[in-house]
Amino acid sequence: MSSPDIGYLRQNRRVSKVASTTLRDSFSVSLTVGAYGVAFGAAAVANGFSVAQSCLLSLLTFSGASQFAVVGVMGAGGNPISAIATASLLGVRNGLYGVIMAPRLKVRGIKRIIAAQITIDESTGVALNQESRGEDAMRHGFYLTGFGVFIFWNLFTLAGALGAQAMGDIRAWGLDAAVPAAFLGLVWPRLITKRDRIIAISAVALALALTPILPAGLPIIATAFIAIAVGLRP
Amino acid sequence: MSALWIATIGTSVIAFLLKYSGHSIPERFLSNPKIQRINTLIPIALLSALVGVQTLTEKSSLAIDHRLAGVGVAVIALFLKAPFPVVVLTAALTSAAIYNWF
């Protein structure tokens, strides 16, 4: 009986060790990323959304780039269709993450609905980082990070929205520059190759050139064609 | 229903459907390398366009004001590898200083 016991203990110790590393990864990502929720809550209110709308976007949309986009387009005077279209183009990648995670999570019904809602950059990223530690660690990383970001992101959104609401003239607090700075902070880590930087600069130029001509919101969506044109080239 | 509510609810519904569809469709539909590549490039284009529009336009015309100074400082902060909160805060402080005192 001694060898299975030792085997069991050894296996058990390994499981708990994996869990603590995964837990640490998940927690640090959740807190850091969740704290950006302050910037989102403030940006949403600065662009005319109510505190309730800001919080609902974080609860229901729960995808940072899409949320910033919808408040950015509406704040620039765009109509809801352009705002929804821009946000949705940014949300397509969550669908691709779902394709990666589904075979590992193997969930159905209500569990699949919950797993889908927390399928974002961070949960998928931490899960994939645990790949060498096995499928259990990947699942733990996915759920811990997904729920962790969800909790912190929503709490910090509320704080940011209430803070911005208390400010009055947002320009006096620099919030009108903090919002584009936040977008810049989101896009900066994605500018890895020269091609990425050319796309970024071309997109700024195209959006500015189209602003006096097209209704608000459309100049931003139009830049997706730059990405499509470059992506289709071999 | 106001435009802001339509944007809030519409974005949320589509965001969830996109996430859920990924969990429910076979992998081969999205494994095309061109789709994958376009998907990594679209956020670069849209987010950059948002930076430009939010910094340099007012209603539907171009405008150079305190925001450009703030975002310029954010660029410097990013070049210096500052963390996200520092980038946003230095941009806000610069912009607010110019707006309040000039």
Tab-separated table of C-alpha atoms in Angstrom, chain B:
chain	number	residue	atom	x	y	z
B	1	MET	CA	-34.467	54.579	-26.205
B	2	SER	CA	-31.575	57.045	-26.409
B	3	ALA	CA	-28.614	56.626	-28.758
B	4	LEU	CA	-26.343	55.880	-25.788
B	5	TRP	CA	-28.606	53.061	-24.589
B	6	ILE	CA	-28.773	51.570	-28.094
B	7	ALA	CA	-24.952	51.673	-28.255
B	8	THR	CA	-24.626	50.142	-24.763
B	9	ILE	CA	-27.059	47.265	-25.296
B	10	GLY	CA	-26.179	46.655	-28.969
B	11	THR	CA	-22.437	46.447	-28.241
B	12	SER	CA	-23.058	44.108	-25.312
B	13	VAL	CA	-25.304	41.726	-27.262
B	14	ILE	CA	-22.916	41.444	-30.216
B	15	ALA	CA	-19.856	41.160	-27.940
B	16	PHE	CA	-21.454	38.165	-26.209
B	17	LEU	CA	-22.598	36.534	-29.470
B	18	LEU	CA	-19.042	36.808	-30.834
B	19	LYS	CA	-17.615	35.187	-27.698
B	20	TYR	CA	-20.264	32.459	-27.627
B	21	SER	CA	-19.960	31.645	-31.322
B	22	GLY	CA	-16.236	30.972	-30.835
B	23	HIS	CA	-17.107	28.311	-28.268
B	24	SER	CA	-19.685	26.733	-30.554
B	25	ILE	CA	-18.311	26.620	-34.100
B	26	PRO	CA	-15.792	24.135	-35.475
B	27	GLU	CA	-12.170	25.296	-35.390
B	28	ARG	CA	-11.592	24.996	-39.158
B	29	PHE	CA	-13.849	27.986	-39.940
B	30	LEU	CA	-11.469	30.418	-38.291
B	31	SER	CA	-8.113	28.729	-38.747
B	32	ASN	CA	-7.483	30.414	-42.119
B	33	PRO	CA	-4.129	32.252	-41.717
B	34	LYS	CA	-5.421	35.321	-43.589
B	35	ILE	CA	-8.349	35.650	-41.174
B	36	GLN	CA	-5.951	35.287	-38.243
B	37	ARG	CA	-3.639	37.950	-39.664
B	38	ILE	CA	-6.437	40.432	-40.421
B	39	ASN	CA	-7.705	39.834	-36.891
B	40	THR	CA	-4.392	40.932	-35.364
B	41	LEU	CA	-4.182	43.984	-37.657
B	42	ILE	CA	-7.732	45.324	-37.181
B	43	PRO	CA	-7.210	46.401	-33.550
B	44	ILE	CA	-4.048	48.276	-34.603
B	45	ALA	CA	-5.938	50.245	-37.262
B	46	LEU	CA	-9.068	50.977	-35.209
B	47	LEU	CA	-7.301	51.895	-31.962
B	48	SER	CA	-4.819	54.133	-33.802
B	49	ALA	CA	-7.677	55.856	-35.620
B	50	LEU	CA	-9.383	56.438	-32.265
B	51	VAL	CA	-6.188	58.005	-30.870
B	52	GLY	CA	-6.059	60.376	-33.850
B	53	VAL	CA	-9.728	61.327	-33.786
B	54	GLN	CA	-9.896	61.821	-30.020
B	55	THR	CA	-6.717	63.913	-29.996
B	56	LEU	CA	-7.031	66.063	-33.107
B	57	THR	CA	-10.695	66.570	-33.916
B	58	GLU	CA	-13.504	68.643	-32.382
B	59	LYS	CA	-16.999	67.885	-33.732
B	60	SER	CA	-16.193	67.212	-37.399
B	61	SER	CA	-13.197	69.478	-37.926
B	62	LEU	CA	-9.520	69.195	-37.125
B	63	ALA	CA	-8.323	70.965	-33.959
B	64	ILE	CA	-4.954	71.386	-32.286
B	65	ASP	CA	-5.246	72.097	-28.557
B	66	HIS	CA	-4.196	71.028	-25.038
B	67	ARG	CA	-5.044	67.372	-25.811
B	68	LEU	CA	-2.212	67.098	-28.330
B	69	ALA	CA	0.299	68.143	-25.664
B	70	GLY	CA	-1.099	65.512	-23.298
B	71	VAL	CA	-0.949	62.727	-25.888
B	72	GLY	CA	2.544	63.889	-26.933
B	73	VAL	CA	3.705	63.372	-23.342
B	74	ALA	CA	2.007	59.944	-23.386
B	75	VAL	CA	4.097	59.023	-26.450
B	76	ILE	CA	7.275	60.034	-24.606
B	77	ALA	CA	6.179	58.025	-21.549
B	78	LEU	CA	5.570	54.962	-23.748
B	79	PHE	CA	8.984	55.335	-25.389
B	80	LEU	CA	10.440	55.358	-21.860
B	81	LYS	CA	8.500	52.125	-21.178
B	82	ALA	CA	6.335	53.695	-18.491
B	83	PRO	CA	3.468	51.528	-17.176
B	84	PHE	CA	-0.093	52.206	-18.369
B	85	PRO	CA	-1.280	54.258	-15.341
B	86	VAL	CA	1.751	56.558	-15.608
B	87	VAL	CA	1.075	57.077	-19.326
B	88	VAL	CA	-2.536	58.056	-18.703
B	89	LEU	CA	-1.776	60.228	-15.662
B	90	THR	CA	1.064	62.213	-17.255
B	91	ALA	CA	-1.138	62.839	-20.306
B	92	ALA	CA	-3.979	64.074	-18.090
B	93	LEU	CA	-1.710	66.299	-15.965
B	94	THR	CA	-0.049	67.900	-19.008
B	95	SER	CA	-3.338	68.530	-20.769
B	96	ALA	CA	-5.010	69.897	-17.629
B	97	ALA	CA	-2.076	72.204	-16.900
B	98	ILE	CA	-2.236	73.735	-20.368
B	99	TYR	CA	-6.038	73.979	-20.363
B	100	ASN	CA	-6.130	75.687	-16.938
B	101	TRP	CA	-3.204	78.092	-17.258
B	102	PHE	CA	-2.991	79.097	-20.935
